[in-house]
Amino acid sequence: MRLISIFDLSLAEIEAIIEKGEELKSERKEGVKAKYLEGKTLALIFEKPSTRTRVSFEVAMQELGGNVISLNWNELQLGRGERIRETAIVLSSYVDAVMIRAYRHDTVEEFAKYASIPVINGLTDLEHPCQTLADLMTIRAYKKKFAGVKVAWVGDGNNVCNSLIGGAAITGMNMSVACPEGYEPDEEMVEKAKEMGCEVEISEKTEEAAVDADVLYTDVWVSMGEEGENEKRKNDLKIYQLNEDLVRVAKEDVIIMHCMPVHIGEEITEEVMNSDNSVIFEQAENRLHAQKALLLKLLRY
Ligand code: CP
Ligand code: NVA
C-alpha cells in the first residue's frame, strides 16, 4: 500500500480514513492517545521546506507510540548523488514507512518502485495527497456530505489543486477552477477526474467559478521551486485573489480554505482569511488527525 497519488485511494478507503481521523481527533481532545504504532518507525525525507507536513507527521508518530526520523535531502547521501533506488532499498531494511517531499513527482515514484515498505507522498510538483485527505475531512465536517458539493479553486492550478480535483472526483464533488491561461491544473489529472464523472470546469473568470460555491479554496501564487518566476507569476495571477468580493458571490455558508503557508495580500486577504467562514486553521489541524489515520492504515492493518 502506498500513497503517491490521491487516486491510489478508493472512496471507501478515504471514508475510513476520515472516520478514523475524527475518532482520533475526539480522543485526543479527551486526552486519550492510544499507542497503536509502538515499535514502528517512519522516516521523513525533505527536499523542500515544510512546517505543517513535518510537524504533523512527527507528532502523529510520537502520539501513536512510534518513532520518527526527519531527514533533509542534503544530509543524506542523496545530496551527494547516491541514487534513489539504492536509498529506497536500504531504508526499507531499517524503517517501516517513508514519507518523501520532493521537487519532482518522478522522484517519489522511483522511490516507491524500489522500496518494499509503504511510501507516502509529502508533496511534489504534481500532487499533495496528504493535504487532500485533511481537506476532505474538513469539507465533510462542515458540509456533512460530499455528493454535489461545489468546490471553487481560485489561482494557480498547482499540486494542491491537482490532488483536490482527484479528491473531488473520488468523493463525488464538483470542481470549478479559475486561473489564467498557462496556469491550468494538470491535464491528465483533470481527464482522469472527468472519466470518473466529476464536473471540472476551468475558466479565467473568478466570479464564474465562485458563484454558489460551497467551498472557496486558494493557494500561493509561487510554489516551492518556482521562485525564479516570482515576478511574472505574481503579475499573471494578481486578479486571482480570494477577497470579500468573491466571497459575496458564493453561498452564504461557504467555507474558506487554504493549505497554508499564506501570503496575505497576494492570493488571499487578511479579512477573508480571518473571517467567520474561514476554516483554514482547523484544516491545518486536521493534517495531524488525517495522517494518523493514514499511518494506522499503512502500518497497522
Ligand atoms: N500545507 C503544507 O503542506 O504545509 P507545509 O509546506 O508547511 O508542510
Ligand atoms: N503549492 C504550494 C503548497 C505548499 C504546501 C507549494 O508547492 O509550494
PDB file of C-alpha atoms and ligand atoms in Angstrom:
ATOM      1  CA  MET A   1       0.000   0.000   0.000  1.00  0.00           C
ATOM      2  CA  ARG A   2       1.315   3.432  -0.894  1.00  0.00           C
ATOM      3  CA  LEU A   3       0.007   6.958  -1.191  1.00  0.00           C
ATOM      4  CA  ILE A   4       1.745   8.605  -4.120  1.00  0.00           C
ATOM      5  CA  SER A   5      -1.344   9.983  -5.857  1.00  0.00           C
ATOM      6  CA  ILE A   6      -4.734  10.706  -4.329  1.00  0.00           C
ATOM      7  CA  PHE A   7      -6.045   8.311  -6.996  1.00  0.00           C
ATOM      8  CA  ASP A   8      -4.303   5.490  -5.068  1.00  0.00           C
ATOM      9  CA  LEU A   9      -7.223   5.633  -2.626  1.00  0.00           C
ATOM     10  CA  SER A  10     -10.795   4.463  -3.164  1.00  0.00           C
ATOM     11  CA  LEU A  11     -13.881   6.220  -1.792  1.00  0.00           C
ATOM     12  CA  ALA A  12     -14.243   3.534   0.893  1.00  0.00           C
ATOM     13  CA  GLU A  13     -10.607   4.000   1.950  1.00  0.00           C
ATOM     14  CA  ILE A  14     -10.969   7.792   2.106  1.00  0.00           C
ATOM     15  CA  GLU A  15     -14.176   7.489   4.135  1.00  0.00           C
ATOM     16  CA  ALA A  16     -12.477   5.083   6.545  1.00  0.00           C
ATOM     17  CA  ILE A  17      -9.517   7.465   6.968  1.00  0.00           C
ATOM     18  CA  ILE A  18     -11.857  10.399   7.657  1.00  0.00           C
ATOM     19  CA  GLU A  19     -13.877   8.383  10.149  1.00  0.00           C
ATOM     20  CA  LYS A  20     -10.768   7.187  11.985  1.00  0.00           C
ATOM     21  CA  GLY A  21      -9.332  10.721  11.842  1.00  0.00           C
ATOM     22  CA  GLU A  22     -12.455  12.132  13.507  1.00  0.00           C
ATOM     23  CA  GLU A  23     -12.323   9.409  16.159  1.00  0.00           C
ATOM     24  CA  LEU A  24      -8.649  10.142  16.929  1.00  0.00           C
ATOM     25  CA  LYS A  25      -9.411  13.899  16.999  1.00  0.00           C
ATOM     26  CA  SER A  26     -12.133  13.417  19.637  1.00  0.00           C
ATOM     27  CA  GLU A  27     -10.000  11.012  21.683  1.00  0.00           C
ATOM     28  CA  ARG A  28      -7.093  13.480  21.659  1.00  0.00           C
ATOM     29  CA  LYS A  29      -9.372  16.233  22.976  1.00  0.00           C
ATOM     30  CA  GLU A  30     -10.214  13.913  25.874  1.00  0.00           C
ATOM     31  CA  GLY A  31      -6.518  13.240  26.463  1.00  0.00           C
ATOM     32  CA  VAL A  32      -6.606   9.690  25.049  1.00  0.00           C
ATOM     33  CA  LYS A  33      -3.632   8.764  22.855  1.00  0.00           C
ATOM     34  CA  ALA A  34      -3.552   5.023  22.152  1.00  0.00           C
ATOM     35  CA  LYS A  35      -0.085   3.701  21.265  1.00  0.00           C
ATOM     36  CA  TYR A  36      -1.136   1.776  18.180  1.00  0.00           C
ATOM     37  CA  LEU A  37       2.249   2.071  16.450  1.00  0.00           C
ATOM     38  CA  GLU A  38       4.629   1.004  19.202  1.00  0.00           C
ATOM     39  CA  GLY A  39       7.837  -0.347  17.662  1.00  0.00           C
ATOM     40  CA  LYS A  40       7.179   1.205  14.232  1.00  0.00           C
ATOM     41  CA  THR A  41       9.485   3.793  12.661  1.00  0.00           C
ATOM     42  CA  LEU A  42       8.635   6.355   9.990  1.00  0.00           C
ATOM     43  CA  ALA A  43      11.346   8.247   8.084  1.00  0.00           C
ATOM     44  CA  LEU A  44      10.544  11.686   6.677  1.00  0.00           C
ATOM     45  CA  ILE A  45      12.701  12.967   3.800  1.00  0.00           C
ATOM     46  CA  PHE A  46      12.501  16.624   2.795  1.00  0.00           C
ATOM     47  CA  GLU A  47      13.939  18.078  -0.393  1.00  0.00           C
ATOM     48  CA  LYS A  48      11.897  21.269   0.221  1.00  0.00           C
ATOM     49  CA  PRO A  49      10.939  23.209   3.362  1.00  0.00           C
ATOM     50  CA  SER A  50       7.883  22.296   5.449  1.00  0.00           C
ATOM     51  CA  THR A  51       6.129  23.353   8.641  1.00  0.00           C
ATOM     52  CA  ARG A  52       2.786  21.527   8.738  1.00  0.00           C
ATOM     53  CA  THR A  53       3.759  18.294   7.000  1.00  0.00           C
ATOM     54  CA  ARG A  54       6.898  17.798   9.043  1.00  0.00           C
ATOM     55  CA  VAL A  55       5.455  18.674  12.432  1.00  0.00           C
ATOM     56  CA  SER A  56       2.128  16.888  11.934  1.00  0.00           C
ATOM     57  CA  PHE A  57       3.827  13.647  10.825  1.00  0.00           C
ATOM     58  CA  GLU A  58       6.348  13.848  13.694  1.00  0.00           C
ATOM     59  CA  VAL A  59       3.656  14.475  16.306  1.00  0.00           C
ATOM     60  CA  ALA A  60       1.399  11.831  14.731  1.00  0.00           C
ATOM     61  CA  MET A  61       4.078   9.133  15.078  1.00  0.00           C
ATOM     62  CA  GLN A  62       5.059  10.221  18.592  1.00  0.00           C
ATOM     63  CA  GLU A  63       1.478  10.267  19.833  1.00  0.00           C
ATOM     64  CA  LEU A  64       0.811   6.858  18.283  1.00  0.00           C
ATOM     65  CA  GLY A  65       3.774   5.473  20.220  1.00  0.00           C
ATOM     66  CA  GLY A  66       6.069   5.065  17.212  1.00  0.00           C
ATOM     67  CA  ASN A  67       9.424   6.559  16.262  1.00  0.00           C
ATOM     68  CA  VAL A  68      10.162   9.142  13.617  1.00  0.00           C
ATOM     69  CA  ILE A  69      13.354  10.245  11.852  1.00  0.00           C
ATOM     70  CA  SER A  70      13.292  13.551   9.930  1.00  0.00           C
ATOM     71  CA  LEU A  71      15.956  13.960   7.290  1.00  0.00           C
ATOM     72  CA  ASN A  72      16.808  16.725   4.889  1.00  0.00           C
ATOM     73  CA  TRP A  73      17.820  15.650   1.400  1.00  0.00           C
ATOM     74  CA  ASN A  74      21.252  17.201   1.697  1.00  0.00           C
ATOM     75  CA  GLU A  75      22.171  15.457   4.908  1.00  0.00           C
ATOM     76  CA  LEU A  76      21.602  12.129   3.173  1.00  0.00           C
ATOM     77  CA  GLN A  77      23.957  10.707   0.555  1.00  0.00           C
ATOM     78  CA  LEU A  78      21.157  11.577  -1.895  1.00  0.00           C
ATOM     79  CA  GLY A  79      22.518  15.122  -1.741  1.00  0.00           C
ATOM     80  CA  ARG A  80      25.878  13.782  -2.950  1.00  0.00           C
ATOM     81  CA  GLY A  81      24.446  11.824  -5.837  1.00  0.00           C
ATOM     82  CA  GLU A  82      23.556   8.420  -4.363  1.00  0.00           C
ATOM     83  CA  ARG A  83      20.722   7.023  -6.448  1.00  0.00           C
ATOM     84  CA  ILE A  84      17.160   6.925  -5.211  1.00  0.00           C
ATOM     85  CA  ARG A  85      16.837   3.198  -5.877  1.00  0.00           C
ATOM     86  CA  GLU A  86      19.681   2.129  -3.554  1.00  0.00           C
ATOM     87  CA  THR A  87      18.460   4.575  -0.897  1.00  0.00           C
ATOM     88  CA  ALA A  88      14.967   3.073  -1.120  1.00  0.00           C
ATOM     89  CA  ILE A  89      16.243  -0.490  -0.768  1.00  0.00           C
ATOM     90  CA  VAL A  90      18.478   0.336   2.204  1.00  0.00           C
ATOM     91  CA  LEU A  91      15.892   2.434   4.069  1.00  0.00           C
ATOM     92  CA  SER A  92      13.339  -0.352   3.557  1.00  0.00           C
ATOM     93  CA  SER A  93      15.539  -2.583   5.687  1.00  0.00           C
ATOM     94  CA  TYR A  94      15.661  -0.055   8.550  1.00  0.00           C
ATOM     95  CA  VAL A  95      12.249   1.637   8.832  1.00  0.00           C
ATOM     96  CA  ASP A  96       8.594   0.657   8.394  1.00  0.00           C
ATOM     97  CA  ALA A  97       7.464   3.522   6.126  1.00  0.00           C
ATOM     98  CA  VAL A  98       8.879   6.575   4.389  1.00  0.00           C
ATOM     99  CA  MET A  99       7.308   9.930   3.604  1.00  0.00           C
ATOM    100  CA  ILE A 100       9.056  12.000   0.944  1.00  0.00           C
ATOM    101  CA  ARG A 101       8.610  15.625  -0.073  1.00  0.00           C
ATOM    102  CA  ALA A 102      10.432  16.137  -3.369  1.00  0.00           C
ATOM    103  CA  TYR A 103      10.625  18.600  -6.232  1.00  0.00           C
ATOM    104  CA  ARG A 104       9.816  16.063  -8.911  1.00  0.00           C
ATOM    105  CA  HIS A 105       6.924  13.617  -8.756  1.00  0.00           C
ATOM    106  CA  ASP A 106       9.175  11.058 -10.530  1.00  0.00           C
ATOM    107  CA  THR A 107      11.462  11.038  -7.501  1.00  0.00           C
ATOM    108  CA  VAL A 108       8.710   9.747  -5.216  1.00  0.00           C
ATOM    109  CA  GLU A 109       7.528   7.255  -7.826  1.00  0.00           C
ATOM    110  CA  GLU A 110      11.072   5.965  -8.273  1.00  0.00           C
ATOM    111  CA  PHE A 111      11.479   5.613  -4.514  1.00  0.00           C
ATOM    112  CA  ALA A 112       8.203   3.706  -4.210  1.00  0.00           C
ATOM    113  CA  LYS A 113       9.194   1.426  -7.095  1.00  0.00           C
ATOM    114  CA  TYR A 114      12.280   0.153  -5.253  1.00  0.00           C
ATOM    115  CA  ALA A 115      11.025   0.370  -1.661  1.00  0.00           C
ATOM    116  CA  SER A 116       9.467  -2.684  -0.041  1.00  0.00           C
ATOM    117  CA  ILE A 117       7.672  -0.600   2.604  1.00  0.00           C
ATOM    118  CA  PRO A 118       4.774   1.900   2.342  1.00  0.00           C
ATOM    119  CA  VAL A 119       5.768   5.222   0.743  1.00  0.00           C
ATOM    120  CA  ILE A 120       3.822   8.438   1.293  1.00  0.00           C
ATOM    121  CA  ASN A 121       4.000  11.466  -0.999  1.00  0.00           C
ATOM    122  CA  GLY A 122       4.510  14.500   1.251  1.00  0.00           C
ATOM    123  CA  LEU A 123       4.167  16.893  -1.746  1.00  0.00           C
ATOM    124  CA  THR A 124       5.689  17.011  -5.198  1.00  0.00           C
ATOM    125  CA  ASP A 125       5.355  19.415  -8.128  1.00  0.00           C
ATOM    126  CA  LEU A 126       2.325  17.353  -9.238  1.00  0.00           C
ATOM    127  CA  GLU A 127       0.409  16.360  -6.104  1.00  0.00           C
ATOM    128  CA  HIS A 128      -0.150  16.801  -2.384  1.00  0.00           C
ATOM    129  CA  PRO A 129      -2.407  13.874  -1.413  1.00  0.00           C
ATOM    130  CA  CYS A 130      -1.892  14.200   2.377  1.00  0.00           C
ATOM    131  CA  GLN A 131      -3.231  17.742   2.129  1.00  0.00           C
ATOM    132  CA  THR A 132      -6.275  16.471   0.250  1.00  0.00           C
ATOM    133  CA  LEU A 133      -7.051  13.945   2.999  1.00  0.00           C
ATOM    134  CA  ALA A 134      -7.184  16.754   5.589  1.00  0.00           C
ATOM    135  CA  ASP A 135      -9.164  18.917   3.146  1.00  0.00           C
ATOM    136  CA  LEU A 136     -11.750  16.193   2.604  1.00  0.00           C
ATOM    137  CA  MET A 137     -12.011  15.613   6.350  1.00  0.00           C
ATOM    138  CA  THR A 138     -12.634  19.354   6.819  1.00  0.00           C
ATOM    139  CA  ILE A 139     -15.178  19.629   4.000  1.00  0.00           C
ATOM    140  CA  ARG A 140     -17.076  16.624   5.298  1.00  0.00           C
ATOM    141  CA  ALA A 141     -17.177  18.061   8.837  1.00  0.00           C
ATOM    142  CA  TYR A 142     -18.754  21.313   7.614  1.00  0.00           C
ATOM    143  CA  LYS A 143     -20.883  20.186   4.670  1.00  0.00           C
ATOM    144  CA  LYS A 144     -21.916  16.793   6.139  1.00  0.00           C
ATOM    145  CA  LYS A 145     -21.707  15.233   2.665  1.00  0.00           C
ATOM    146  CA  PHE A 146     -19.609  15.196  -0.500  1.00  0.00           C
ATOM    147  CA  ALA A 147     -22.104  14.493  -3.278  1.00  0.00           C
ATOM    148  CA  GLY A 148     -22.868  17.634  -5.265  1.00  0.00           C
ATOM    149  CA  VAL A 149     -20.682  19.946  -3.139  1.00  0.00           C
ATOM    150  CA  LYS A 150     -19.228  22.695  -5.323  1.00  0.00           C
ATOM    151  CA  VAL A 151     -15.542  23.411  -4.695  1.00  0.00           C
ATOM    152  CA  ALA A 152     -14.193  26.564  -6.347  1.00  0.00           C
ATOM    153  CA  TRP A 153     -10.444  26.929  -6.728  1.00  0.00           C
ATOM    154  CA  VAL A 154      -9.103  30.417  -7.428  1.00  0.00           C
ATOM    155  CA  GLY A 155      -5.497  30.982  -8.519  1.00  0.00           C
ATOM    156  CA  ASP A 156      -2.681  28.738  -9.659  1.00  0.00           C
ATOM    157  CA  GLY A 157      -3.824  25.263 -10.772  1.00  0.00           C
ATOM    158  CA  ASN A 158      -0.961  23.690  -8.829  1.00  0.00           C
ATOM    159  CA  ASN A 159      -0.091  20.476  -6.942  1.00  0.00           C
ATOM    160  CA  VAL A 160      -2.669  21.118  -4.202  1.00  0.00           C
ATOM    161  CA  CYS A 161      -5.327  21.853  -6.830  1.00  0.00           C
ATOM    162  CA  ASN A 162      -4.464  18.675  -8.768  1.00  0.00           C
ATOM    163  CA  SER A 163      -4.891  16.412  -5.742  1.00  0.00           C
ATOM    164  CA  LEU A 164      -8.064  18.228  -4.710  1.00  0.00           C
ATOM    165  CA  ILE A 165      -9.529  17.596  -8.168  1.00  0.00           C
ATOM    166  CA  GLY A 166      -8.728  13.912  -7.684  1.00  0.00           C
ATOM    167  CA  GLY A 167     -10.294  14.007  -4.217  1.00  0.00           C
ATOM    168  CA  ALA A 168     -13.411  15.678  -5.619  1.00  0.00           C
ATOM    169  CA  ALA A 169     -13.689  13.019  -8.319  1.00  0.00           C
ATOM    170  CA  ILE A 170     -13.389  10.153  -5.842  1.00  0.00           C
ATOM    171  CA  THR A 171     -15.923  11.620  -3.410  1.00  0.00           C
ATOM    172  CA  GLY A 172     -18.474  12.956  -5.921  1.00  0.00           C
ATOM    173  CA  MET A 173     -17.893  16.705  -5.560  1.00  0.00           C
ATOM    174  CA  ASN A 174     -17.686  19.193  -8.450  1.00  0.00           C
ATOM    175  CA  MET A 175     -14.712  21.445  -9.120  1.00  0.00           C
ATOM    176  CA  SER A 176     -14.651  24.909 -10.669  1.00  0.00           C
ATOM    177  CA  VAL A 177     -11.197  26.290 -11.294  1.00  0.00           C
ATOM    178  CA  ALA A 178     -10.497  29.947 -12.118  1.00  0.00           C
ATOM    179  CA  CYS A 179      -6.953  30.560 -13.334  1.00  0.00           C
ATOM    180  CA  PRO A 180      -5.156  32.486 -16.075  1.00  0.00           C
ATOM    181  CA  GLU A 181      -4.106  30.774 -19.282  1.00  0.00           C
ATOM    182  CA  GLY A 182      -0.994  28.706 -18.692  1.00  0.00           C
ATOM    183  CA  TYR A 183      -1.816  28.081 -15.011  1.00  0.00           C
ATOM    184  CA  GLU A 184      -4.376  25.302 -15.532  1.00  0.00           C
ATOM    185  CA  PRO A 185      -4.286  22.144 -13.395  1.00  0.00           C
ATOM    186  CA  ASP A 186      -2.572  19.045 -14.761  1.00  0.00           C
ATOM    187  CA  GLU A 187      -4.366  17.815 -17.875  1.00  0.00           C
ATOM    188  CA  GLU A 188      -4.056  14.109 -17.030  1.00  0.00           C
ATOM    189  CA  MET A 189      -5.441  14.602 -13.516  1.00  0.00           C
ATOM    190  CA  VAL A 190      -8.378  16.571 -14.930  1.00  0.00           C
ATOM    191  CA  GLU A 191      -9.055  13.911 -17.595  1.00  0.00           C
ATOM    192  CA  LYS A 192      -8.963  11.152 -15.006  1.00  0.00           C
ATOM    193  CA  ALA A 193     -11.393  13.089 -12.800  1.00  0.00           C
ATOM    194  CA  LYS A 194     -13.753  13.662 -15.721  1.00  0.00           C
ATOM    195  CA  GLU A 195     -13.633   9.984 -16.658  1.00  0.00           C
ATOM    196  CA  MET A 196     -14.864   9.269 -13.121  1.00  0.00           C
ATOM    197  CA  GLY A 197     -17.865  11.542 -13.744  1.00  0.00           C
ATOM    198  CA  CYS A 198     -16.552  14.636 -11.981  1.00  0.00           C
ATOM    199  CA  GLU A 199     -17.572  18.006 -13.411  1.00  0.00           C
ATOM    200  CA  VAL A 200     -14.359  20.018 -13.683  1.00  0.00           C
ATOM    201  CA  GLU A 201     -14.930  23.497 -15.087  1.00  0.00           C
ATOM    202  CA  ILE A 202     -11.894  25.600 -15.898  1.00  0.00           C
ATOM    203  CA  SER A 203     -12.242  29.283 -16.781  1.00  0.00           C
ATOM    204  CA  GLU A 204     -10.344  32.525 -16.471  1.00  0.00           C
ATOM    205  CA  LYS A 205     -13.210  34.212 -14.618  1.00  0.00           C
ATOM    206  CA  THR A 206     -13.049  34.174 -10.838  1.00  0.00           C
ATOM    207  CA  GLU A 207     -16.703  35.134 -10.273  1.00  0.00           C
ATOM    208  CA  GLU A 208     -17.912  32.440 -12.638  1.00  0.00           C
ATOM    209  CA  ALA A 209     -16.054  29.828 -10.613  1.00  0.00           C
ATOM    210  CA  ALA A 210     -17.067  31.213  -7.224  1.00  0.00           C
ATOM    211  CA  VAL A 211     -20.791  31.613  -7.869  1.00  0.00           C
ATOM    212  CA  ASP A 212     -22.819  29.450  -5.450  1.00  0.00           C
ATOM    213  CA  ALA A 213     -19.676  27.701  -4.243  1.00  0.00           C
ATOM    214  CA  ASP A 214     -19.825  25.651  -1.029  1.00  0.00           C
ATOM    215  CA  VAL A 215     -16.038  25.797  -0.707  1.00  0.00           C
ATOM    216  CA  LEU A 216     -13.658  28.563  -1.812  1.00  0.00           C
ATOM    217  CA  TYR A 217     -10.034  27.432  -1.931  1.00  0.00           C
ATOM    218  CA  THR A 218      -6.807  29.142  -2.884  1.00  0.00           C
ATOM    219  CA  ASP A 219      -3.055  28.603  -2.561  1.00  0.00           C
ATOM    220  CA  VAL A 220       0.141  30.593  -3.095  1.00  0.00           C
ATOM    221  CA  TRP A 221       0.929  32.092  -6.486  1.00  0.00           C
ATOM    222  CA  VAL A 222       4.557  30.926  -6.299  1.00  0.00           C
ATOM    223  CA  SER A 223       5.053  27.334  -5.188  1.00  0.00           C
ATOM    224  CA  MET A 224       8.315  25.956  -3.857  1.00  0.00           C
ATOM    225  CA  GLY A 225      10.733  25.580  -6.755  1.00  0.00           C
ATOM    226  CA  GLU A 226       9.105  28.350  -8.832  1.00  0.00           C
ATOM    227  CA  GLU A 227      10.846  31.278  -7.146  1.00  0.00           C
ATOM    228  CA  GLY A 228      12.751  32.072 -10.354  1.00  0.00           C
ATOM    229  CA  GLU A 229       9.452  33.172 -11.967  1.00  0.00           C
ATOM    230  CA  ASN A 230       8.343  35.154  -8.930  1.00  0.00           C
ATOM    231  CA  GLU A 231       7.543  38.485 -10.620  1.00  0.00           C
ATOM    232  CA  LYS A 232       5.867  37.018 -13.705  1.00  0.00           C
ATOM    233  CA  ARG A 233       3.655  34.703 -11.670  1.00  0.00           C
ATOM    234  CA  LYS A 234       2.587  37.435  -9.256  1.00  0.00           C
ATOM    235  CA  ASN A 235       1.725  39.662 -12.186  1.00  0.00           C
ATOM    236  CA  ASP A 236      -0.179  36.979 -14.115  1.00  0.00           C
ATOM    237  CA  LEU A 237      -2.134  35.887 -11.023  1.00  0.00           C
ATOM    238  CA  LYS A 238      -2.815  39.269  -9.403  1.00  0.00           C
ATOM    239  CA  ILE A 239      -6.566  39.320 -10.087  1.00  0.00           C
ATOM    240  CA  TYR A 240      -6.957  35.739  -8.817  1.00  0.00           C
ATOM    241  CA  GLN A 241      -7.283  36.791  -5.217  1.00  0.00           C
ATOM    242  CA  LEU A 242      -9.663  35.310  -2.649  1.00  0.00           C
ATOM    243  CA  ASN A 243     -11.208  38.540  -1.334  1.00  0.00           C
ATOM    244  CA  GLU A 244     -14.540  39.738   0.043  1.00  0.00           C
ATOM    245  CA  ASP A 245     -15.973  40.489  -3.433  1.00  0.00           C
ATOM    246  CA  LEU A 246     -15.525  36.866  -4.354  1.00  0.00           C
ATOM    247  CA  VAL A 247     -16.908  35.539  -1.074  1.00  0.00           C
ATOM    248  CA  ARG A 248     -20.093  37.553  -1.739  1.00  0.00           C
ATOM    249  CA  VAL A 249     -20.954  35.547  -4.873  1.00  0.00           C
ATOM    250  CA  ALA A 250     -20.500  32.184  -3.152  1.00  0.00           C
ATOM    251  CA  LYS A 251     -23.114  30.544  -0.890  1.00  0.00           C
ATOM    252  CA  GLU A 252     -23.682  32.270   2.436  1.00  0.00           C
ATOM    253  CA  ASP A 253     -22.277  29.302   4.352  1.00  0.00           C
ATOM    254  CA  VAL A 254     -19.242  28.928   2.066  1.00  0.00           C
ATOM    255  CA  ILE A 255     -16.109  27.715   3.827  1.00  0.00           C
ATOM    256  CA  ILE A 256     -12.782  29.382   3.028  1.00  0.00           C
ATOM    257  CA  MET A 257      -9.862  27.007   2.664  1.00  0.00           C
ATOM    258  CA  HIS A 258      -6.105  27.352   2.090  1.00  0.00           C
ATOM    259  CA  CYS A 259      -3.460  24.666   2.584  1.00  0.00           C
ATOM    260  CA  MET A 260      -1.004  27.248   4.038  1.00  0.00           C
ATOM    261  CA  PRO A 261       1.522  28.868   4.104  1.00  0.00           C
ATOM    262  CA  VAL A 262      -0.489  32.014   3.219  1.00  0.00           C
ATOM    263  CA  HIS A 263       0.828  35.136   1.559  1.00  0.00           C
ATOM    264  CA  ILE A 264      -1.540  37.790   2.868  1.00  0.00           C
ATOM    265  CA  GLY A 265      -2.456  40.448   0.339  1.00  0.00           C
ATOM    266  CA  GLU A 266      -1.492  38.152  -2.541  1.00  0.00           C
ATOM    267  CA  GLU A 267      -3.741  35.107  -3.048  1.00  0.00           C
ATOM    268  CA  ILE A 268      -5.937  35.914  -0.006  1.00  0.00           C
ATOM    269  CA  THR A 269      -6.826  38.992   2.042  1.00  0.00           C
ATOM    270  CA  GLU A 270      -6.408  39.227   5.801  1.00  0.00           C
ATOM    271  CA  GLU A 271     -10.177  39.847   6.170  1.00  0.00           C
ATOM    272  CA  VAL A 272     -11.135  36.680   4.319  1.00  0.00           C
ATOM    273  CA  MET A 273      -8.504  34.537   5.999  1.00  0.00           C
ATOM    274  CA  ASN A 274      -9.757  35.583   9.426  1.00  0.00           C
ATOM    275  CA  SER A 275     -13.469  35.756   8.572  1.00  0.00           C
ATOM    276  CA  ASP A 276     -16.143  33.627  10.239  1.00  0.00           C
ATOM    277  CA  ASN A 277     -16.308  31.496   7.092  1.00  0.00           C
ATOM    278  CA  SER A 278     -12.626  30.599   7.257  1.00  0.00           C
ATOM    279  CA  VAL A 279     -11.746  27.061   8.388  1.00  0.00           C
ATOM    280  CA  ILE A 280      -8.082  27.406   7.491  1.00  0.00           C
ATOM    281  CA  PHE A 281      -6.628  26.683  10.929  1.00  0.00           C
ATOM    282  CA  GLU A 282      -8.888  23.700  11.546  1.00  0.00           C
ATOM    283  CA  GLN A 283      -7.905  22.443   8.095  1.00  0.00           C
ATOM    284  CA  ALA A 284      -4.240  22.663   9.149  1.00  0.00           C
ATOM    285  CA  GLU A 285      -5.017  20.871  12.434  1.00  0.00           C
ATOM    286  CA  ASN A 286      -6.755  18.107  10.508  1.00  0.00           C
ATOM    287  CA  ARG A 287      -3.454  17.252   8.830  1.00  0.00           C
ATOM    288  CA  LEU A 288      -2.480  15.633  12.139  1.00  0.00           C
ATOM    289  CA  HIS A 289      -5.645  13.589  12.561  1.00  0.00           C
ATOM    290  CA  ALA A 290      -5.990  12.502   8.925  1.00  0.00           C
ATOM    291  CA  GLN A 291      -2.323  11.479   8.754  1.00  0.00           C
ATOM    292  CA  LYS A 292      -2.598   9.498  11.985  1.00  0.00           C
ATOM    293  CA  ALA A 293      -5.466   7.590  10.384  1.00  0.00           C
ATOM    294  CA  LEU A 294      -3.404   7.118   7.216  1.00  0.00           C
ATOM    295  CA  LEU A 295      -0.431   5.801   9.213  1.00  0.00           C
ATOM    296  CA  LEU A 296      -2.696   3.322  11.006  1.00  0.00           C
ATOM    297  CA  LYS A 297      -3.982   2.134   7.656  1.00  0.00           C
ATOM    298  CA  LEU A 298      -0.467   1.744   6.241  1.00  0.00           C
ATOM    299  CA  LEU A 299       1.284   0.346   9.289  1.00  0.00           C
ATOM    300  CA  ARG A 300      -1.226  -1.469  11.456  1.00  0.00           C
ATOM    301  CA  TYR A 301      -3.859  -3.192   9.405  1.00  0.00           C
TER     302      TYR A 301
HETATM  303  N1   CP B   1       0.307  22.642   3.669  1.00  0.00           N
HETATM  304  C1   CP B   1       1.554  22.170   3.822  1.00  0.00           C
HETATM  305  O1   CP B   1       1.909  21.110   3.320  1.00  0.00           O
HETATM  306  O2   CP B   1       2.350  22.971   4.561  1.00  0.00           O
HETATM  307  P1   CP B   1       3.922  22.800   4.774  1.00  0.00           P
HETATM  308  O3   CP B   1       4.600  23.182   3.484  1.00  0.00           O
HETATM  309  O4   CP B   1       4.246  23.748   5.886  1.00  0.00           O
HETATM  310  O5   CP B   1       4.222  21.375   5.118  1.00  0.00           O
HETATM  311  N1  NVA B   2       1.637  24.837  -3.752  1.00  0.00           N
HETATM  312  C1  NVA B   2       2.471  25.029  -2.583  1.00  0.00           C
HETATM  313  C2  NVA B   2       1.920  24.232  -1.462  1.00  0.00           C
HETATM  314  C3  NVA B   2       2.698  24.320  -0.178  1.00  0.00           C
HETATM  315  C4  NVA B   2       2.137  23.447   0.894  1.00  0.00           C
HETATM  316  C5  NVA B   2       3.883  24.618  -2.904  1.00  0.00           C
HETATM  317  O1  NVA B   2       4.079  23.598  -3.589  1.00  0.00           O
HETATM  318  O2  NVA B   2       4.816  25.323  -2.500  1.00  0.00           O
END
